[in-house]
């Protein structure tokens, strides 16, 4: 998607602070971190929202979680704990319409979320 911010990161025309990358996913630090670790994990293929995930994306969605786990290991928060969140559409506060897992950790989280 030519006008998608996260597709531009995948293409390399915008360069984020990359934490982890493989053939299918890219993980980079959020520009406005809400915790000591705040990393976004995206598929390299454009999928706008959770509602657009198709049955043949099943392996790719699994890879997002495997990458989230790797990010937690890289940042040393796997044992202390972390939260993985994906927002969908307006009521959840989705701002970028290319699906992304937020990996948040390095501090105590509260529940329920706002
Ligand atoms: P959403 O609200 O869609 O779930 O999350 C979008 C996230 O993308 C926000 O946490 C926001 O700070 C982050 N973000 C927006 N623009 C940029 C950017 O240009 N670079 C990076 N690294 N993160 C961004
Ligand atoms: Zn995109």
mmCIF file with all atom_site columns, C-alpha atoms and ligand atoms in Angstrom:
data_model
loop_
_atom_site.group_PDB
_atom_site.id
_atom_site.type_symbol
_atom_site.label_atom_id
_atom_site.label_alt_id
_atom_site.label_comp_id
_atom_site.label_asym_id
_atom_site.label_entity_id
_atom_site.label_seq_id
_atom_site.pdbx_PDB_ins_code
_atom_site.Cartn_x
_atom_site.Cartn_y
_atom_site.Cartn_z
_atom_site.occupancy
_atom_site.B_iso_or_equiv
_atom_site.pdbx_formal_charge
_atom_site.auth_seq_id
_atom_site.auth_comp_id
_atom_site.auth_asym_id
_atom_site.auth_atom_id
_atom_site.pdbx_PDB_model_num
ATOM   1   C  CA  . UNK A 1 1   ? 0.000   0.000   0.000  1.00 0.00 ? 1   UNK A CA  1
ATOM   2   C  CA  . UNK A 1 2   ? 1.752   3.132   -1.243 1.00 0.00 ? 2   UNK A CA  1
ATOM   3   C  CA  . UNK A 1 3   ? 0.239   5.491   1.323  1.00 0.00 ? 3   UNK A CA  1
ATOM   4   C  CA  . UNK A 1 4   ? 0.629   3.220   4.357  1.00 0.00 ? 4   UNK A CA  1
ATOM   5   C  CA  . UNK A 1 5   ? 3.196   4.337   6.956  1.00 0.00 ? 5   UNK A CA  1
ATOM   6   C  CA  . UNK A 1 6   ? 4.084   0.804   8.012  1.00 0.00 ? 6   UNK A CA  1
ATOM   7   C  CA  . UNK A 1 7   ? 4.370   -0.445  4.406  1.00 0.00 ? 7   UNK A CA  1
ATOM   8   C  CA  . UNK A 1 8   ? 6.900   2.371   3.878  1.00 0.00 ? 8   UNK A CA  1
ATOM   9   C  CA  . UNK A 1 9   ? 8.896   0.951   6.798  1.00 0.00 ? 9   UNK A CA  1
ATOM   10  C  CA  . UNK A 1 10  ? 8.781   -2.507  5.227  1.00 0.00 ? 10  UNK A CA  1
ATOM   11  C  CA  . UNK A 1 11  ? 9.925   -1.016  1.898  1.00 0.00 ? 11  UNK A CA  1
ATOM   12  C  CA  . UNK A 1 12  ? 12.716  0.918   3.648  1.00 0.00 ? 12  UNK A CA  1
ATOM   13  C  CA  . UNK A 1 13  ? 11.702  4.417   2.576  1.00 0.00 ? 13  UNK A CA  1
ATOM   14  C  CA  . UNK A 1 14  ? 11.047  5.240   6.260  1.00 0.00 ? 14  UNK A CA  1
ATOM   15  C  CA  . UNK A 1 15  ? 13.595  3.727   8.652  1.00 0.00 ? 15  UNK A CA  1
ATOM   16  C  CA  . UNK A 1 16  ? 12.312  2.773   12.104 1.00 0.00 ? 16  UNK A CA  1
ATOM   17  C  CA  . UNK A 1 17  ? 14.434  1.606   15.057 1.00 0.00 ? 17  UNK A CA  1
ATOM   18  C  CA  . UNK A 1 18  ? 14.297  -2.106  14.195 1.00 0.00 ? 18  UNK A CA  1
ATOM   19  C  CA  . UNK A 1 19  ? 14.451  -4.660  17.023 1.00 0.00 ? 19  UNK A CA  1
ATOM   20  C  CA  . UNK A 1 20  ? 13.815  -7.838  15.017 1.00 0.00 ? 20  UNK A CA  1
ATOM   21  C  CA  . UNK A 1 21  ? 13.159  -8.738  11.398 1.00 0.00 ? 21  UNK A CA  1
ATOM   22  C  CA  . UNK A 1 22  ? 12.662  -11.899 9.375  1.00 0.00 ? 22  UNK A CA  1
ATOM   23  C  CA  . UNK A 1 23  ? 11.121  -12.770 6.018  1.00 0.00 ? 23  UNK A CA  1
ATOM   24  C  CA  . UNK A 1 24  ? 7.556   -12.232 7.229  1.00 0.00 ? 24  UNK A CA  1
ATOM   25  C  CA  . UNK A 1 25  ? 7.560   -9.718  10.083 1.00 0.00 ? 25  UNK A CA  1
ATOM   26  C  CA  . UNK A 1 26  ? 9.214   -6.492  11.216 1.00 0.00 ? 26  UNK A CA  1
ATOM   27  C  CA  . UNK A 1 27  ? 9.455   -5.283  14.831 1.00 0.00 ? 27  UNK A CA  1
ATOM   28  C  CA  . UNK A 1 28  ? 10.463  -1.715  15.685 1.00 0.00 ? 28  UNK A CA  1
ATOM   29  C  CA  . UNK A 1 29  ? 10.272  0.700   18.618 1.00 0.00 ? 29  UNK A CA  1
ATOM   30  C  CA  . UNK A 1 30  ? 7.158   2.855   18.935 1.00 0.00 ? 30  UNK A CA  1
ATOM   31  C  CA  . UNK A 1 31  ? 7.866   6.547   18.313 1.00 0.00 ? 31  UNK A CA  1
ATOM   32  C  CA  . UNK A 1 32  ? 5.779   7.480   21.397 1.00 0.00 ? 32  UNK A CA  1
ATOM   33  C  CA  . UNK A 1 33  ? 6.585   4.724   23.916 1.00 0.00 ? 33  UNK A CA  1
ATOM   34  C  CA  . UNK A 1 34  ? 4.102   4.028   26.693 1.00 0.00 ? 34  UNK A CA  1
ATOM   35  C  CA  . UNK A 1 35  ? 6.483   1.785   28.641 1.00 0.00 ? 35  UNK A CA  1
ATOM   36  C  CA  . UNK A 1 36  ? 10.266  1.159   28.797 1.00 0.00 ? 36  UNK A CA  1
ATOM   37  C  CA  . UNK A 1 37  ? 9.703   -1.488  26.129 1.00 0.00 ? 37  UNK A CA  1
ATOM   38  C  CA  . UNK A 1 38  ? 7.122   -0.498  23.522 1.00 0.00 ? 38  UNK A CA  1
ATOM   39  C  CA  . UNK A 1 39  ? 7.698   -2.338  20.279 1.00 0.00 ? 39  UNK A CA  1
ATOM   40  C  CA  . UNK A 1 40  ? 5.330   -2.750  17.332 1.00 0.00 ? 40  UNK A CA  1
ATOM   41  C  CA  . UNK A 1 41  ? 5.325   -6.069  15.482 1.00 0.00 ? 41  UNK A CA  1
ATOM   42  C  CA  . UNK A 1 42  ? 3.876   -5.940  11.965 1.00 0.00 ? 42  UNK A CA  1
ATOM   43  C  CA  . UNK A 1 43  ? 3.431   -8.391  9.109  1.00 0.00 ? 43  UNK A CA  1
ATOM   44  C  CA  . UNK A 1 44  ? 5.348   -7.363  5.991  1.00 0.00 ? 44  UNK A CA  1
ATOM   45  C  CA  . UNK A 1 45  ? 2.140   -7.899  4.016  1.00 0.00 ? 45  UNK A CA  1
ATOM   46  C  CA  . UNK A 1 46  ? -0.464  -5.168  4.352  1.00 0.00 ? 46  UNK A CA  1
ATOM   47  C  CA  . UNK A 1 47  ? -3.529  -6.163  6.397  1.00 0.00 ? 47  UNK A CA  1
ATOM   48  C  CA  . UNK A 1 48  ? -5.572  -3.163  7.516  1.00 0.00 ? 48  UNK A CA  1
ATOM   49  C  CA  . UNK A 1 49  ? -7.365  -4.431  10.634 1.00 0.00 ? 49  UNK A CA  1
ATOM   50  C  CA  . UNK A 1 50  ? -8.083  -7.627  12.546 1.00 0.00 ? 50  UNK A CA  1
ATOM   51  C  CA  . UNK A 1 51  ? -11.350 -7.714  10.595 1.00 0.00 ? 51  UNK A CA  1
ATOM   52  C  CA  . UNK A 1 52  ? -9.312  -8.146  7.405  1.00 0.00 ? 52  UNK A CA  1
ATOM   53  C  CA  . UNK A 1 53  ? -7.402  -11.205 8.627  1.00 0.00 ? 53  UNK A CA  1
ATOM   54  C  CA  . UNK A 1 54  ? -8.281  -14.094 6.290  1.00 0.00 ? 54  UNK A CA  1
ATOM   55  C  CA  . UNK A 1 55  ? -8.049  -17.841 6.961  1.00 0.00 ? 55  UNK A CA  1
ATOM   56  C  CA  . UNK A 1 56  ? -4.867  -18.073 4.894  1.00 0.00 ? 56  UNK A CA  1
ATOM   57  C  CA  . UNK A 1 57  ? -3.205  -15.508 7.159  1.00 0.00 ? 57  UNK A CA  1
ATOM   58  C  CA  . UNK A 1 58  ? -3.247  -18.009 10.031 1.00 0.00 ? 58  UNK A CA  1
ATOM   59  C  CA  . UNK A 1 59  ? 0.462   -18.813 9.916  1.00 0.00 ? 59  UNK A CA  1
ATOM   60  C  CA  . UNK A 1 60  ? 1.395   -15.156 9.498  1.00 0.00 ? 60  UNK A CA  1
ATOM   61  C  CA  . UNK A 1 61  ? -0.639  -14.128 12.548 1.00 0.00 ? 61  UNK A CA  1
ATOM   62  C  CA  . UNK A 1 62  ? 1.088   -16.868 14.531 1.00 0.00 ? 62  UNK A CA  1
ATOM   63  C  CA  . UNK A 1 63  ? 4.434   -15.461 13.423 1.00 0.00 ? 63  UNK A CA  1
ATOM   64  C  CA  . UNK A 1 64  ? 3.491   -12.076 14.902 1.00 0.00 ? 64  UNK A CA  1
ATOM   65  C  CA  . UNK A 1 65  ? 3.250   -13.724 18.322 1.00 0.00 ? 65  UNK A CA  1
ATOM   66  C  CA  . UNK A 1 66  ? 6.489   -15.656 17.831 1.00 0.00 ? 66  UNK A CA  1
ATOM   67  C  CA  . UNK A 1 67  ? 8.171   -12.342 16.994 1.00 0.00 ? 67  UNK A CA  1
ATOM   68  C  CA  . UNK A 1 68  ? 6.594   -10.702 20.069 1.00 0.00 ? 68  UNK A CA  1
ATOM   69  C  CA  . UNK A 1 69  ? 8.161   -13.441 22.173 1.00 0.00 ? 69  UNK A CA  1
ATOM   70  C  CA  . UNK A 1 70  ? 11.541  -12.799 20.553 1.00 0.00 ? 70  UNK A CA  1
ATOM   71  C  CA  . UNK A 1 71  ? 11.221  -9.069  21.269 1.00 0.00 ? 71  UNK A CA  1
ATOM   72  C  CA  . UNK A 1 72  ? 10.537  -9.840  24.937 1.00 0.00 ? 72  UNK A CA  1
ATOM   73  C  CA  . UNK A 1 73  ? 13.678  -11.997 25.028 1.00 0.00 ? 73  UNK A CA  1
ATOM   74  C  CA  . UNK A 1 74  ? 15.761  -9.320  23.289 1.00 0.00 ? 74  UNK A CA  1
ATOM   75  C  CA  . UNK A 1 75  ? 14.630  -6.639  25.762 1.00 0.00 ? 75  UNK A CA  1
ATOM   76  C  CA  . UNK A 1 76  ? 14.975  -8.945  28.783 1.00 0.00 ? 76  UNK A CA  1
ATOM   77  C  CA  . UNK A 1 77  ? 11.330  -8.741  29.875 1.00 0.00 ? 77  UNK A CA  1
ATOM   78  C  CA  . UNK A 1 78  ? 10.203  -12.310 29.191 1.00 0.00 ? 78  UNK A CA  1
ATOM   79  C  CA  . UNK A 1 79  ? 10.323  -13.322 32.855 1.00 0.00 ? 79  UNK A CA  1
ATOM   80  C  CA  . UNK A 1 80  ? 9.195   -10.035 34.428 1.00 0.00 ? 80  UNK A CA  1
ATOM   81  C  CA  . UNK A 1 81  ? 6.263   -9.950  32.008 1.00 0.00 ? 81  UNK A CA  1
ATOM   82  C  CA  . UNK A 1 82  ? 4.769   -7.933  29.231 1.00 0.00 ? 82  UNK A CA  1
ATOM   83  C  CA  . UNK A 1 83  ? 1.494   -7.154  27.503 1.00 0.00 ? 83  UNK A CA  1
ATOM   84  C  CA  . UNK A 1 84  ? 0.657   -7.822  23.843 1.00 0.00 ? 84  UNK A CA  1
ATOM   85  C  CA  . UNK A 1 85  ? -2.173  -5.731  22.411 1.00 0.00 ? 85  UNK A CA  1
ATOM   86  C  CA  . UNK A 1 86  ? -3.740  -5.219  18.987 1.00 0.00 ? 86  UNK A CA  1
ATOM   87  C  CA  . UNK A 1 87  ? -6.291  -2.447  18.544 1.00 0.00 ? 87  UNK A CA  1
ATOM   88  C  CA  . UNK A 1 88  ? -9.088  -2.758  15.984 1.00 0.00 ? 88  UNK A CA  1
ATOM   89  C  CA  . UNK A 1 89  ? -10.891 0.268   14.599 1.00 0.00 ? 89  UNK A CA  1
ATOM   90  C  CA  . UNK A 1 90  ? -12.146 3.419   16.298 1.00 0.00 ? 90  UNK A CA  1
ATOM   91  C  CA  . UNK A 1 91  ? -13.348 2.285   19.695 1.00 0.00 ? 91  UNK A CA  1
ATOM   92  C  CA  . UNK A 1 92  ? -10.037 0.556   20.358 1.00 0.00 ? 92  UNK A CA  1
ATOM   93  C  CA  . UNK A 1 93  ? -8.101  3.642   19.250 1.00 0.00 ? 93  UNK A CA  1
ATOM   94  C  CA  . UNK A 1 94  ? -6.480  2.192   16.141 1.00 0.00 ? 94  UNK A CA  1
ATOM   95  C  CA  . UNK A 1 95  ? -4.478  4.953   14.439 1.00 0.00 ? 95  UNK A CA  1
ATOM   96  C  CA  . UNK A 1 96  ? -2.414  3.088   11.852 1.00 0.00 ? 96  UNK A CA  1
ATOM   97  C  CA  . UNK A 1 97  ? -4.421  0.827   9.550  1.00 0.00 ? 97  UNK A CA  1
ATOM   98  C  CA  . UNK A 1 98  ? -1.793  -1.892  9.077  1.00 0.00 ? 98  UNK A CA  1
ATOM   99  C  CA  . UNK A 1 99  ? -2.147  -4.470  11.831 1.00 0.00 ? 99  UNK A CA  1
ATOM   100 C  CA  . UNK A 1 100 ? 0.460   -4.388  14.581 1.00 0.00 ? 100 UNK A CA  1
ATOM   101 C  CA  . UNK A 1 101 ? 0.987   -6.023  17.927 1.00 0.00 ? 101 UNK A CA  1
ATOM   102 C  CA  . UNK A 1 102 ? 2.062   -3.652  20.666 1.00 0.00 ? 102 UNK A CA  1
ATOM   103 C  CA  . UNK A 1 103 ? 4.607   -5.341  22.963 1.00 0.00 ? 103 UNK A CA  1
ATOM   104 C  CA  . UNK A 1 104 ? 4.692   -3.385  26.226 1.00 0.00 ? 104 UNK A CA  1
ATOM   105 C  CA  . UNK A 1 105 ? 6.822   -4.127  29.273 1.00 0.00 ? 105 UNK A CA  1
ATOM   106 C  CA  . UNK A 1 106 ? 9.512   -3.007  31.669 1.00 0.00 ? 106 UNK A CA  1
ATOM   107 C  CA  . UNK A 1 107 ? 7.020   -1.656  34.201 1.00 0.00 ? 107 UNK A CA  1
ATOM   108 C  CA  . UNK A 1 108 ? 3.976   -2.857  36.119 1.00 0.00 ? 108 UNK A CA  1
ATOM   109 C  CA  . UNK A 1 109 ? 0.841   -2.763  33.934 1.00 0.00 ? 109 UNK A CA  1
ATOM   110 C  CA  . UNK A 1 110 ? -2.625  -1.976  35.264 1.00 0.00 ? 110 UNK A CA  1
ATOM   111 C  CA  . UNK A 1 111 ? -5.906  -3.645  34.363 1.00 0.00 ? 111 UNK A CA  1
ATOM   112 C  CA  . UNK A 1 112 ? -8.457  -2.964  32.970 1.00 0.00 ? 112 UNK A CA  1
ATOM   113 C  CA  . UNK A 1 113 ? -7.009  -0.848  30.176 1.00 0.00 ? 113 UNK A CA  1
ATOM   114 C  CA  . UNK A 1 114 ? -8.559  2.574   29.604 1.00 0.00 ? 114 UNK A CA  1
HETATM 115 P  P1  . LIG B 2 .   ? -2.545  2.076   17.149 1.00 0.00 ? 1   LIG B P1  1
HETATM 116 O  O1  . LIG B 2 .   ? -3.166  3.238   17.869 1.00 0.00 ? 1   LIG B O1  1
HETATM 117 O  O2  . LIG B 2 .   ? -2.884  2.097   15.677 1.00 0.00 ? 1   LIG B O2  1
HETATM 118 O  O3  . LIG B 2 .   ? -2.819  0.752   17.808 1.00 0.00 ? 1   LIG B O3  1
HETATM 119 O  O4  . LIG B 2 .   ? -0.986  2.266   17.296 1.00 0.00 ? 1   LIG B O4  1
HETATM 120 C  C1  . LIG B 2 .   ? -0.232  3.020   16.401 1.00 0.00 ? 1   LIG B C1  1
HETATM 121 C  C2  . LIG B 2 .   ? 1.126   3.221   17.043 1.00 0.00 ? 1   LIG B C2  1
HETATM 122 O  O5  . LIG B 2 .   ? 2.033   3.657   16.053 1.00 0.00 ? 1   LIG B O5  1
HETATM 123 C  C3  . LIG B 2 .   ? 1.126   4.290   18.141 1.00 0.00 ? 1   LIG B C3  1
HETATM 124 O  O6  . LIG B 2 .   ? 1.561   3.719   19.374 1.00 0.00 ? 1   LIG B O6  1
HETATM 125 C  C4  . LIG B 2 .   ? 2.085   5.346   17.606 1.00 0.00 ? 1   LIG B C4  1
HETATM 126 O  O7  . LIG B 2 .   ? 2.874   5.953   18.623 1.00 0.00 ? 1   LIG B O7  1
HETATM 127 C  C5  . LIG B 2 .   ? 2.922   4.567   16.623 1.00 0.00 ? 1   LIG B C5  1
HETATM 128 N  N1  . LIG B 2 .   ? 3.460   5.370   15.533 1.00 0.00 ? 1   LIG B N1  1
HETATM 129 C  C6  . LIG B 2 .   ? 2.788   6.290   14.788 1.00 0.00 ? 1   LIG B C6  1
HETATM 130 N  N2  . LIG B 2 .   ? 3.602   6.837   13.876 1.00 0.00 ? 1   LIG B N2  1
HETATM 131 C  C7  . LIG B 2 .   ? 4.815   6.236   14.045 1.00 0.00 ? 1   LIG B C7  1
HETATM 132 C  C8  . LIG B 2 .   ? 6.085   6.398   13.376 1.00 0.00 ? 1   LIG B C8  1
HETATM 133 O  O8  . LIG B 2 .   ? 6.247   7.166   12.434 1.00 0.00 ? 1   LIG B O8  1
HETATM 134 N  N3  . LIG B 2 .   ? 7.107   5.612   13.820 1.00 0.00 ? 1   LIG B N3  1
HETATM 135 C  C9  . LIG B 2 .   ? 6.956   4.728   14.850 1.00 0.00 ? 1   LIG B C9  1
HETATM 136 N  N4  . LIG B 2 .   ? 8.032   4.018   15.218 1.00 0.00 ? 1   LIG B N4  1
HETATM 137 N  N5  . LIG B 2 .   ? 5.780   4.556   15.502 1.00 0.00 ? 1   LIG B N5  1
HETATM 138 C  C10 . LIG B 2 .   ? 4.726   5.311   15.093 1.00 0.00 ? 1   LIG B C10 1
HETATM 139 ZN ZN1 . LIG B 2 .   ? 0.571   -1.264  5.177  1.00 0.00 ? 2   LIG B ZN1 1
#
